[in-house]
Coordinates of C-alpha atoms in Angstrom, one line a residue:
Chain A
M855 CA -0.1 -0.1 0.0
Y856 CA 1.5 3.3 -1.1
D857 CA 0.9 6.6 0.6
V858 CA 0.3 8.3 -2.6
A859 CA -0.2 7.2 -6.3
I860 CA 0.4 10.2 -8.8
V861 CA -1.1 9.7 -12.3
G862 CA 0.6 11.9 -14.9
A863 CA 4.2 12.9 -15.3
G864 CA 3.8 16.6 -16.7
P865 CA 4.6 19.5 -14.6
A866 CA 1.7 19.0 -12.2
G867 CA 2.9 15.5 -11.4
L868 CA 6.5 16.3 -11.4
S869 CA 5.9 19.2 -8.8
A870 CA 3.9 16.9 -6.5
A871 CA 6.5 14.2 -6.8
L872 CA 9.3 16.5 -5.8
N873 CA 7.4 17.7 -2.7
L874 CA 6.2 14.3 -1.7
K875 CA 9.8 13.1 -2.0
L876 CA 10.9 16.0 0.4
Y877 CA 8.2 14.8 2.8
E878 CA 9.5 11.1 2.4
K879 CA 6.0 9.7 1.4
D880 CA 5.9 6.3 -0.3
V881 CA 4.9 7.3 -3.7
I882 CA 4.0 5.3 -6.9
W883 CA 4.2 7.7 -9.8
F884 CA 2.7 6.6 -13.2
G885 CA 3.7 8.3 -16.5
D886 CA 5.7 8.2 -19.6
R887 CA 9.5 8.7 -19.6
G888 CA 9.1 11.4 -22.2
L889 CA 7.1 13.3 -19.8
S890 CA 4.4 15.8 -21.2
A891 CA 4.0 15.4 -24.9
K892 CA 2.2 18.9 -24.9
V893 CA 5.3 20.5 -23.2
E894 CA 7.7 18.6 -25.5
K895 CA 5.7 19.9 -28.7
S896 CA 5.8 23.5 -27.6
E897 CA 8.1 25.5 -29.9
Q898 CA 9.0 28.1 -27.5
I899 CA 8.1 28.8 -23.8
A900 CA 8.6 32.4 -22.6
N901 CA 6.5 32.4 -19.4
Y902 CA 7.9 29.7 -17.2
P903 CA 9.6 31.8 -14.6
G904 CA 13.2 31.4 -14.4
A905 CA 13.8 29.2 -17.5
G906 CA 14.2 32.1 -19.8
L907 CA 13.2 31.7 -23.6
I908 CA 13.4 27.9 -23.9
S909 CA 11.9 25.1 -26.3
G910 CA 9.6 22.7 -25.0
E911 CA 12.1 20.0 -25.6
G912 CA 14.8 22.1 -23.6
L913 CA 12.4 22.5 -20.7
N914 CA 11.4 18.8 -20.5
R915 CA 15.1 18.0 -20.6
R916 CA 15.4 20.2 -17.3
F917 CA 12.5 18.5 -15.9
A918 CA 14.2 15.2 -16.6
D919 CA 17.4 16.4 -15.0
H920 CA 15.4 17.5 -12.0
I921 CA 13.8 14.0 -11.7
R922 CA 17.3 12.3 -11.9
E923 CA 18.9 14.7 -9.4
M924 CA 16.1 14.0 -6.9
D925 CA 16.1 10.4 -7.6
L926 CA 12.4 10.0 -8.4
E927 CA 11.1 7.0 -9.9
L928 CA 8.6 6.8 -12.7
T929 CA 6.4 3.7 -13.2
E930 CA 6.0 3.7 -17.2
K931 CA 2.5 2.0 -17.3
K932 CA -0.9 3.5 -18.6
V933 CA -3.4 3.7 -15.7
T934 CA -6.6 2.9 -17.5
N935 CA -9.0 2.5 -14.5
I936 CA -9.1 3.5 -11.0
L937 CA -11.5 2.2 -8.2
G938 CA -12.1 4.2 -4.9
T939 CA -13.0 2.0 -2.1
G940 CA -13.6 4.8 0.5
E941 CA -10.6 3.9 2.2
N942 CA -7.9 3.7 -0.6
Y943 CA -7.6 3.7 -4.3
Q944 CA -6.9 0.6 -6.3
L945 CA -5.3 1.6 -9.8
L946 CA -5.2 -0.9 -12.7
A947 CA -2.2 -0.3 -15.0
E948 CA -1.7 -2.6 -17.8
N949 CA -3.1 -5.6 -15.7
D950 CA -1.2 -5.0 -12.6
L951 CA -3.2 -3.6 -9.6
Y952 CA -1.7 -1.0 -7.3
E953 CA -3.0 0.3 -4.0
A954 CA -2.7 3.8 -2.3
R955 CA -4.1 5.7 0.4
T956 CA -4.4 8.9 -1.6
L957 CA -4.5 9.6 -5.3
L958 CA -3.4 12.6 -7.3
L959 CA -4.9 13.0 -10.8
A960 CA -2.4 15.1 -13.0
I961 CA -3.7 13.7 -16.2
G962 CA -3.7 16.5 -18.4
A963 CA -6.5 18.0 -20.4
V964 CA -8.9 15.8 -22.4
T965 CA -8.7 17.9 -25.7
S966 CA -10.8 15.4 -27.6
K967 CA -14.6 14.7 -26.6
G968 CA -13.8 11.1 -27.8
F969 CA -15.8 9.7 -30.8
P970 CA -19.7 9.7 -30.6
G971 CA -20.5 6.1 -29.2
E972 CA -17.1 5.6 -27.6
T973 CA -18.0 6.0 -24.0
K974 CA -21.1 3.8 -24.5
M975 CA -19.1 1.2 -26.2
L976 CA -16.2 1.3 -23.5
G977 CA -15.5 -2.4 -22.5
R978 CA -17.7 -3.7 -25.3
G979 CA -15.2 -3.4 -28.0
V980 CA -13.7 0.1 -27.1
S981 CA -10.6 0.1 -25.3
Y982 CA -7.7 2.3 -24.1
C983 CA -5.0 -0.1 -23.3
A984 CA -3.4 -2.3 -25.9
T985 CA -1.4 -4.3 -23.4
C986 CA -4.4 -4.9 -21.4
D987 CA -6.9 -5.9 -24.0
G988 CA -5.0 -6.7 -27.2
F989 CA -5.1 -10.4 -26.7
L990 CA -9.0 -10.5 -26.9
Y991 CA -8.6 -9.6 -30.6
R992 CA -6.4 -12.4 -31.7
G993 CA -7.3 -13.1 -35.3
K994 CA -9.7 -10.4 -35.4
T995 CA -10.1 -7.0 -37.2
I996 CA -9.7 -3.8 -35.3
A997 CA -9.5 -0.2 -35.8
V998 CA -6.8 2.0 -33.9
Y999 CA -6.9 5.7 -33.3
C1000 CA -3.1 6.4 -32.4
G1001 CA -3.0 10.0 -30.9
D1002 CA 0.9 10.3 -30.6
P1003 CA 3.9 8.5 -32.1
R1004 CA 4.8 7.4 -28.6
Y1005 CA 1.9 5.0 -28.8
E1006 CA 3.2 3.2 -32.1
L1007 CA 4.8 0.5 -30.1
E1008 CA 1.4 -0.4 -28.9
V1009 CA 0.0 -0.4 -32.5
L1010 CA 2.6 -2.9 -33.5
Y1011 CA 1.6 -5.0 -30.6
L1012 CA -1.9 -4.8 -31.7
A1013 CA -0.9 -5.6 -35.3
D1014 CA 0.7 -8.8 -33.8
Q1015 CA -2.3 -9.8 -32.3
A1016 CA -5.1 -9.1 -34.8
E1017 CA -5.6 -10.3 -38.2
K1018 CA -6.2 -6.8 -39.7
V1019 CA -5.6 -3.3 -38.3
Y1020 CA -7.2 -0.1 -39.6
L1021 CA -5.3 2.7 -38.3
Y1022 CA -5.8 6.5 -38.1
T1023 CA -3.2 9.0 -36.7
P1024 CA -3.8 12.6 -36.5
Y1025 CA -0.2 13.5 -37.1
K1026 CA 2.0 12.9 -40.1
D1027 CA 5.3 11.2 -40.4
S1028 CA 4.0 7.8 -38.9
T1029 CA 6.4 5.2 -39.8
L1030 CA 4.0 2.4 -39.0
T1031 CA 2.6 1.5 -42.4
K1032 CA 6.5 1.3 -43.8
D1033 CA 7.4 -1.1 -41.1
P1034 CA 7.8 -4.8 -42.7
A1035 CA 6.4 -6.1 -39.5
S1036 CA 3.2 -4.4 -39.8
G1037 CA 2.0 -5.7 -43.2
N1038 CA -1.6 -6.2 -41.7
I1039 CA -1.9 -2.3 -40.9
E1040 CA -3.9 -0.4 -43.3
R1041 CA -4.1 3.4 -43.0
L1042 CA -7.7 4.7 -43.0
P1043 CA -8.1 7.6 -45.6
R1044 CA -10.3 9.8 -43.4
P1045 CA -10.6 10.5 -39.7
I1046 CA -12.9 8.1 -37.6
G1047 CA -16.4 9.9 -37.3
R1048 CA -18.2 7.5 -34.7
V1049 CA -18.4 4.2 -33.4
E1050 CA -21.2 1.8 -34.2
G1051 CA -22.8 -1.2 -32.5
D1052 CA -25.6 -2.3 -30.1
M1053 CA -24.2 -4.7 -27.4
R1054 CA -20.7 -4.8 -29.0
V1055 CA -18.9 -2.6 -31.5
S1056 CA -19.7 -3.5 -34.9
G1057 CA -17.8 -1.2 -36.9
I1058 CA -16.7 2.4 -37.4
V1059 CA -18.1 5.2 -39.7
L1060 CA -15.4 7.4 -41.2
T1061 CA -16.1 11.2 -41.5
D1062 CA -17.0 10.8 -45.1
G1063 CA -19.5 8.3 -44.2
T1064 CA -17.5 5.2 -45.3
E1065 CA -18.5 2.2 -42.9
V1066 CA -15.8 0.0 -42.0
P1067 CA -16.8 -3.2 -39.9
V1068 CA -14.4 -3.9 -37.2
D1069 CA -14.5 -6.0 -34.0
G1070 CA -13.1 -3.4 -31.7
L1071 CA -11.6 0.1 -31.6
F1072 CA -8.4 0.9 -29.6
C1073 CA -8.2 4.7 -28.7
L1074 CA -4.5 5.4 -27.8
R1075 CA -4.5 9.0 -26.5
D1076 CA -2.5 11.1 -23.9
A1077 CA -5.5 11.8 -21.7
V1078 CA -8.4 9.5 -20.7
A1079 CA -11.5 11.5 -19.7
P1080 CA -11.5 11.7 -15.8
A1081 CA -15.1 10.4 -15.6
V1082 CA -14.0 7.3 -17.4
L1083 CA -10.9 6.8 -15.5
L1084 CA -12.3 7.3 -12.0
P1085 CA -16.1 7.0 -11.8
G1086 CA -17.8 9.2 -9.1
L1087 CA -15.6 12.1 -9.8
T1088 CA -17.4 15.3 -9.7
L1089 CA -16.6 17.5 -12.9
D1090 CA -17.0 21.1 -13.9
G1091 CA -17.5 21.0 -17.6
P1092 CA -15.0 18.7 -19.1
H1093 CA -12.5 19.4 -15.9
I1094 CA -12.2 17.9 -12.5
A1095 CA -13.9 20.2 -9.9
V1096 CA -11.4 21.1 -7.1
D1097 CA -11.3 23.4 -4.2
H1098 CA -8.3 25.9 -3.3
G1099 CA -6.4 22.9 -1.8
M1100 CA -7.0 21.0 -5.1
K1101 CA -9.2 18.5 -3.2
T1102 CA -11.8 16.7 -5.4
N1103 CA -15.1 15.5 -4.3
L1104 CA -13.8 12.1 -3.3
P1105 CA -11.9 11.9 0.1
G1106 CA -8.2 11.3 -0.5
C1107 CA -8.5 12.2 -4.1
F1108 CA -6.7 15.3 -5.4
A1109 CA -6.1 16.7 -8.8
A1110 CA -3.7 19.3 -10.5
G1111 CA -2.8 20.7 -13.9
D1112 CA -4.6 21.0 -17.0
C1113 CA -7.2 18.5 -16.0
T1114 CA -8.5 21.0 -13.3
G1115 CA -9.2 23.7 -16.1
Q1116 CA -7.7 26.8 -17.8
P1117 CA -5.2 28.4 -18.3
Y1118 CA -3.6 25.4 -19.8
Q1119 CA -0.2 26.6 -18.6
I1120 CA 3.1 25.1 -17.2
A1121 CA 3.6 27.4 -14.3
K1122 CA -0.2 26.9 -13.3
A1123 CA 0.3 23.0 -13.3
A1124 CA 3.6 23.1 -11.4
G1125 CA 1.7 25.5 -8.7
E1126 CA -1.2 23.1 -8.4
G1127 CA 0.9 20.1 -8.0
N1128 CA 2.7 21.9 -5.2
I1129 CA -0.6 22.8 -3.4
A1130 CA -1.9 19.3 -3.9
A1131 CA 1.2 17.7 -2.5
H1132 CA 0.9 19.9 0.6
S1133 CA -2.9 18.9 1.0
I1134 CA -1.9 15.3 0.6
V1135 CA 0.8 15.4 3.5
E1136 CA -1.9 17.2 5.5
F1137 CA -4.5 14.4 4.7
L1138 CA -2.2 11.6 5.5
G1139 CA -1.3 13.3 8.8
K1140 CA -4.9 12.7 10.0
Chain B
M318 CA -3.3 55.1 -17.5
Y319 CA -1.8 51.7 -17.3
D320 CA -3.6 48.5 -18.2
V321 CA -2.1 46.8 -15.2
A322 CA -0.2 47.7 -12.0
I323 CA 1.6 44.8 -10.5
V324 CA 2.8 45.3 -6.8
G325 CA 5.6 42.8 -5.8
A326 CA 8.6 41.2 -7.7
G327 CA 8.6 37.9 -6.2
P328 CA 7.6 34.7 -8.3
A329 CA 4.0 35.7 -8.4
G330 CA 4.7 39.2 -9.8
L331 CA 7.2 37.9 -12.1
S332 CA 5.0 35.3 -13.5
A333 CA 2.2 37.6 -14.2
A334 CA 4.7 40.3 -15.6
L335 CA 6.0 37.7 -18.2
N336 CA 2.4 36.7 -19.3
L337 CA 1.2 40.3 -19.5
K338 CA 4.2 41.2 -21.7
L339 CA 3.3 38.4 -24.0
Y340 CA -0.2 39.8 -24.2
E341 CA 1.3 43.4 -25.0
K342 CA -0.4 44.9 -22.0
D343 CA 0.8 48.3 -20.8
V344 CA 2.1 47.5 -17.2
I345 CA 3.8 49.2 -14.5
W346 CA 5.6 46.8 -12.2
F347 CA 6.7 47.9 -8.8
G348 CA 9.3 45.9 -6.9
D349 CA 12.8 45.8 -5.6
R350 CA 15.6 45.0 -8.1
G351 CA 16.9 42.4 -5.5
L352 CA 13.4 40.5 -6.1
S353 CA 12.1 38.4 -3.5
A354 CA 14.1 38.6 -0.3
K355 CA 12.5 35.4 1.0
V356 CA 13.7 33.5 -2.1
E357 CA 17.1 35.1 -1.7
K358 CA 17.6 33.9 1.7
S359 CA 16.6 30.3 1.0
E360 CA 19.7 28.1 1.5
Q361 CA 18.4 25.4 -0.9
I362 CA 15.4 24.9 -3.1
A363 CA 14.6 21.4 -4.3
N364 CA 11.1 21.8 -5.4
Y365 CA 10.9 24.2 -8.1
P366 CA 10.3 22.0 -11.1
G367 CA 13.2 22.2 -13.7
A368 CA 15.4 24.2 -11.4
G369 CA 17.1 21.1 -9.9
L370 CA 18.8 21.6 -6.5
I371 CA 19.5 25.5 -6.3
S372 CA 20.1 28.0 -3.8
G373 CA 17.7 30.9 -3.4
E374 CA 20.3 33.3 -4.6
G375 CA 20.7 31.2 -7.9
L376 CA 17.2 31.0 -8.5
N377 CA 16.8 34.8 -8.1
R378 CA 19.6 35.2 -10.6
R379 CA 17.6 33.0 -12.9
F380 CA 14.7 35.1 -12.5
A381 CA 16.7 38.3 -13.0
D382 CA 18.1 36.8 -16.2
H383 CA 14.5 36.2 -17.5
I384 CA 13.6 39.7 -16.6
R385 CA 16.4 40.9 -18.8
E386 CA 15.8 38.5 -21.6
M387 CA 12.2 39.5 -21.8
D388 CA 13.0 43.0 -21.5
L389 CA 10.8 43.8 -18.4
E390 CA 11.0 46.8 -16.4
L391 CA 10.7 47.2 -12.7
T392 CA 10.0 50.4 -11.1
E393 CA 12.0 50.4 -7.8
K394 CA 9.4 52.2 -5.7
K395 CA 7.5 51.3 -2.6
V396 CA 3.9 51.3 -3.0
T397 CA 2.3 52.5 0.5
N398 CA -1.3 53.0 -0.4
I399 CA -3.6 52.3 -2.9
L400 CA -7.1 53.8 -3.8
G401 CA -9.7 51.9 -5.7
T402 CA -12.2 54.4 -7.2
G403 CA -14.4 51.7 -8.7
E404 CA -13.2 52.6 -12.4
N405 CA -9.4 52.4 -11.8
Y406 CA -6.8 52.2 -9.1
Q407 CA -4.6 54.9 -7.9
L408 CA -1.2 54.0 -6.3
L409 CA 0.8 56.2 -4.2
A410 CA 4.5 55.2 -4.5
E411 CA 7.0 57.5 -2.9
N412 CA 4.9 60.7 -3.2
D413 CA 4.3 59.8 -7.1
L414 CA 0.8 58.8 -8.0
Y415 CA 0.0 56.2 -10.8
E416 CA -3.0 55.2 -12.2
A417 CA -4.1 51.6 -13.7
R418 CA -7.2 49.9 -14.7
T419 CA -6.3 46.7 -12.9
L420 CA -4.3 45.9 -10.1
L421 CA -2.4 42.8 -9.2
L422 CA -1.2 42.5 -5.6
A423 CA 1.7 40.0 -5.3
I424 CA 2.9 41.5 -2.2
G425 CA 4.1 38.3 -0.2
A426 CA 2.8 37.1 3.1
V427 CA 2.7 39.5 6.2
T428 CA 4.5 37.4 8.6
S429 CA 4.5 40.0 11.4
K430 CA 1.4 41.2 12.8
G431 CA 2.6 44.6 13.2
F432 CA 3.2 46.3 16.8
P433 CA 0.1 46.7 18.9
G434 CA -0.9 50.4 18.3
E435 CA 0.8 50.5 15.0
T436 CA -2.4 50.4 12.7
K437 CA -4.2 52.9 15.0
M438 CA -1.5 55.4 14.7
L439 CA -0.8 54.8 11.0
G440 CA -0.6 58.4 9.4
R441 CA -0.7 59.8 13.1
G442 CA 3.2 59.4 13.6
V443 CA 3.5 55.8 12.2
S444 CA 4.9 55.6 8.6
Y445 CA 5.8 52.7 6.3
C446 CA 7.7 55.0 3.8
A447 CA 11.0 57.1 4.5
T448 CA 10.9 58.9 1.2
C449 CA 7.3 59.9 1.6
D450 CA 7.1 61.2 5.3
G451 CA 10.8 61.7 6.2
F452 CA 10.9 65.4 5.8
L453 CA 7.9 65.6 8.2
Y454 CA 10.4 64.7 11.1
R455 CA 13.3 67.3 10.6
G456 CA 14.9 68.1 13.8
K457 CA 12.6 65.4 15.6
T458 CA 13.2 62.3 17.5
I459 CA 11.9 59.0 15.8
A460 CA 12.2 55.2 16.1
V461 CA 12.9 53.2 13.1
Y462 CA 12.1 49.3 12.6
C463 CA 14.4 48.2 9.7
G464 CA 13.3 44.8 8.7
D465 CA 15.8 44.0 6.1
P466 CA 19.3 45.4 5.2
R467 CA 17.9 46.6 1.9
Y468 CA 16.1 49.4 3.7
E469 CA 19.2 50.7 5.5
L470 CA 19.6 53.4 2.7
E471 CA 16.1 54.7 3.9
V472 CA 17.3 54.4 7.4
L473 CA 20.4 56.9 6.7
Y474 CA 17.9 59.2 4.8
L475 CA 15.8 59.3 8.0
A476 CA 18.9 59.9 10.0
D477 CA 19.7 62.9 7.8
Q478 CA 16.4 64.4 8.4
A479 CA 15.8 63.7 12.2
E480 CA 17.6 64.8 15.1
K481 CA 17.8 61.6 16.6
V482 CA 16.9 57.8 15.6
Y483 CA 16.4 54.9 17.7
L484 CA 17.0 51.8 15.6
Y485 CA 15.9 48.3 15.8
T486 CA 16.8 45.6 13.3
P487 CA 15.8 41.9 13.7
Y488 CA 18.9 40.8 11.8
K489 CA 22.4 41.0 12.9
D490 CA 25.4 42.4 10.9
S491 CA 23.8 45.9 10.4
T492 CA 26.5 48.4 9.2
L493 CA 24.4 51.4 10.3
T494 CA 25.7 52.2 13.6
K495 CA 29.4 52.1 12.2
D496 CA 28.6 54.5 9.5
P497 CA 30.2 58.0 10.5
A498 CA 27.3 59.6 8.7
S499 CA 24.9 58.2 11.2
G500 CA 26.2 59.4 14.4
N501 CA 22.6 60.2 15.4
I502 CA 21.5 56.7 15.3
E503 CA 21.3 54.8 18.4
R504 CA 20.6 51.0 18.5
L505 CA 17.8 49.9 21.0
P506 CA 18.7 47.2 23.4
R507 CA 15.5 45.4 23.1
P508 CA 12.8 44.8 20.4
I509 CA 9.9 47.1 20.0
G510 CA 7.0 46.1 22.1
R511 CA 4.2 48.7 21.2
V512 CA 3.5 52.1 20.1
E513 CA 2.1 54.6 22.7
G514 CA 0.1 57.8 21.9
D515 CA -3.4 59.3 21.8
M516 CA -3.9 61.8 19.0
R517 CA -0.2 61.3 17.7
V518 CA 2.4 59.0 18.7
S519 CA 4.2 59.9 21.9
G520 CA 6.5 57.1 22.3
I521 CA 7.4 53.4 21.9
V522 CA 7.8 50.8 24.7
L523 CA 10.4 48.2 24.4
T524 CA 9.8 44.5 25.3
D525 CA 11.3 44.8 28.6
G526 CA 8.9 47.8 29.5
T527 CA 11.3 50.6 28.8
E528 CA 9.7 53.7 27.4
V529 CA 11.4 55.7 24.8
P530 CA 9.8 59.0 23.7
V531 CA 9.7 59.6 20.2
D532 CA 7.7 61.8 17.6
G533 CA 7.3 58.9 15.1
L534 CA 7.9 55.5 14.2
F535 CA 9.1 54.2 10.8
C536 CA 8.3 50.4 10.0
L537 CA 10.3 49.4 7.2
R538 CA 9.2 45.9 6.1
D539 CA 9.0 43.7 3.1
A540 CA 5.2 43.4 3.3
V541 CA 2.6 46.0 4.1
A542 CA -0.8 44.4 5.5
P543 CA -3.2 44.0 2.5
A544 CA -6.0 45.9 4.5
V545 CA -3.6 48.8 5.1
L546 CA -2.4 49.0 1.6
L547 CA -5.9 48.8 -0.1
P548 CA -8.8 49.5 2.4
G549 CA -11.9 47.5 1.4
L550 CA -10.1 44.4 0.4
T551 CA -11.9 41.1 1.9
L552 CA -9.4 39.0 3.9
D553 CA -9.5 35.4 4.8
G554 CA -7.6 35.5 8.1
P555 CA -4.4 37.4 7.4
H556 CA -4.6 36.5 3.6
I557 CA -6.4 38.1 0.7
A558 CA -9.4 36.1 -0.3
V559 CA -9.4 35.2 -3.9
D560 CA -11.4 32.8 -6.1
H561 CA -10.2 30.5 -8.8
G562 CA -9.1 33.1 -11.2
M563 CA -7.3 34.9 -8.3
K564 CA -10.0 37.7 -8.3
T565 CA -10.5 39.6 -5.0
N566 CA -13.8 40.9 -4.1
L567 CA -12.8 44.3 -5.6
P568 CA -13.5 44.5 -9.3
G569 CA -10.2 44.6 -11.4
C570 CA -8.2 43.9 -8.3
F571 CA -6.3 40.3 -8.5
A572 CA -4.0 38.8 -6.0
A573 CA -1.3 36.0 -6.4
G574 CA 1.3 34.4 -4.2
D575 CA 2.0 34.2 -0.6
C576 CA -0.5 37.0 0.2
T577 CA -3.4 34.7 -0.9
G578 CA -2.5 32.0 1.6
Q579 CA -0.5 28.8 2.3
P580 CA 1.4 26.9 1.1
Y581 CA 4.1 29.5 0.9
Q582 CA 5.9 28.1 -2.2
I583 CA 7.7 29.5 -5.4
A584 CA 5.9 27.2 -7.6
K585 CA 2.4 28.0 -6.1
A586 CA 3.3 31.6 -6.4
A587 CA 4.4 31.4 -10.1
G588 CA 1.2 29.4 -11.0
E589 CA -1.1 32.1 -9.3
G590 CA 0.8 34.9 -11.0
N591 CA 0.1 33.0 -14.2
I592 CA -3.5 32.4 -13.5
A593 CA -4.1 36.1 -12.4
A594 CA -2.4 37.4 -15.5
H595 CA -5.0 35.4 -17.8
S596 CA -7.8 36.6 -15.6
I597 CA -6.5 40.2 -16.0
V598 CA -6.3 39.9 -19.9
E599 CA -9.8 38.5 -19.8
F600 CA -11.0 41.4 -17.5
L601 CA -9.5 44.2 -19.8
G602 CA -10.9 42.4 -22.8
K603 CA -14.4 43.2 -21.6

């Protein structure tokens, strides 16, 4: 049983992890070693105090240096589901279960609303985790929405399992369809418009109306909608509702960073991660 | 008429100034070129994301570099009184008057409660500004509480005006009483306990009960109590009450950093300065 589980390795998660380390809390910190993709992609950042004019890549490198210097450990697993028992939180991350007394959601903003039909079909053919559910589609036909190049390894894993993969990437320069190991990957000519199905996913419909029959759809994105991740969480529009201390409506559950609302800013996220860590220390002390 | 007046040059004020510069707002920014004395005095800072393990001095140097790189201008005057007219804010800084449509208070936490009697006698012998009120005490006897070495020049100015100066500094290594120009400065043997007087200050009483008759008391401190600075401001204990957008109860007046409450942390202050700047831009756009 950990004291704290932090989900997310952007500036909010990092800021909290630094503070909880100083307070010698037993922390499990989930996130990608590449840290925030949103920071990484920023061409120039001028308003993170003390960093001067810096590229997103450069600032992420400083964050990574800080992580090494403070000997923080990142667990590179994707948390796909969390259950609050009232006493503690159980986190499902790629088929492994973790328990923690408190939880910090630093999961970023969900910029996409998801595809129409996606939430309804979650667990009935729609999945957010290749490693968790890939084996269910052995010999079947699936569609994959790959939101970021860092998920391409997961796509290859899915191509290894499924008979056929229809792929859509919102970015260019994907190397996936050139890879000889991925001969069964076919690129969709148009974005995915919606998910179809009744009891289970029967297909997807592209934005131009083309129907593509599939047995499942994997949505590989940076952020999972908070309500999907942790049922019972009170939202404020698409954001997690928090008070001044970054407390959510669930006891022991805190949130920080873009997931709590605008402005979507690095300094704001770092500030909220700091506040959340202090609130968590206070909560654990009780 | 400025778009924004920022009071305070700690991490909150800096963070706001950076963002308002990017939004091309016309800003007047009040603060000491030495930036936050609290940051400067920190031996080691481990939890400002991206800065690694760094001394307070080192971090302030990075802040100063950022100010230069972004071509921000600091006005080195102490704001001692602000009046909100409902339409705009008038700031009194060392006998000069400035006007701005919006106001950001990033004035730090008031760690001292002030001396008993101090608030009652404000403007009746108690002053926070040597440059403003020093001339009123030509040939008279005054007491000076000098909270930080950076105010020692003001003490010398007061010694130049007054016949006699009783000085108390809460720190060691003051060079004031060794200066040949300050032969009329006498160090008080005990801290100041309270201010005495009826219509006007008649003297101070030290913590051991010693009475020292004086005509005035100058309190030179980093932070002025928010309610003294800007009457009408709603407080939450000793802090300025703000909402999620860093708005205070007064329209167009925002607050950020330690003055809004704990945790007193650099990342939290920088985050709040960022949020406040965005709220100000929104307010000005209306």
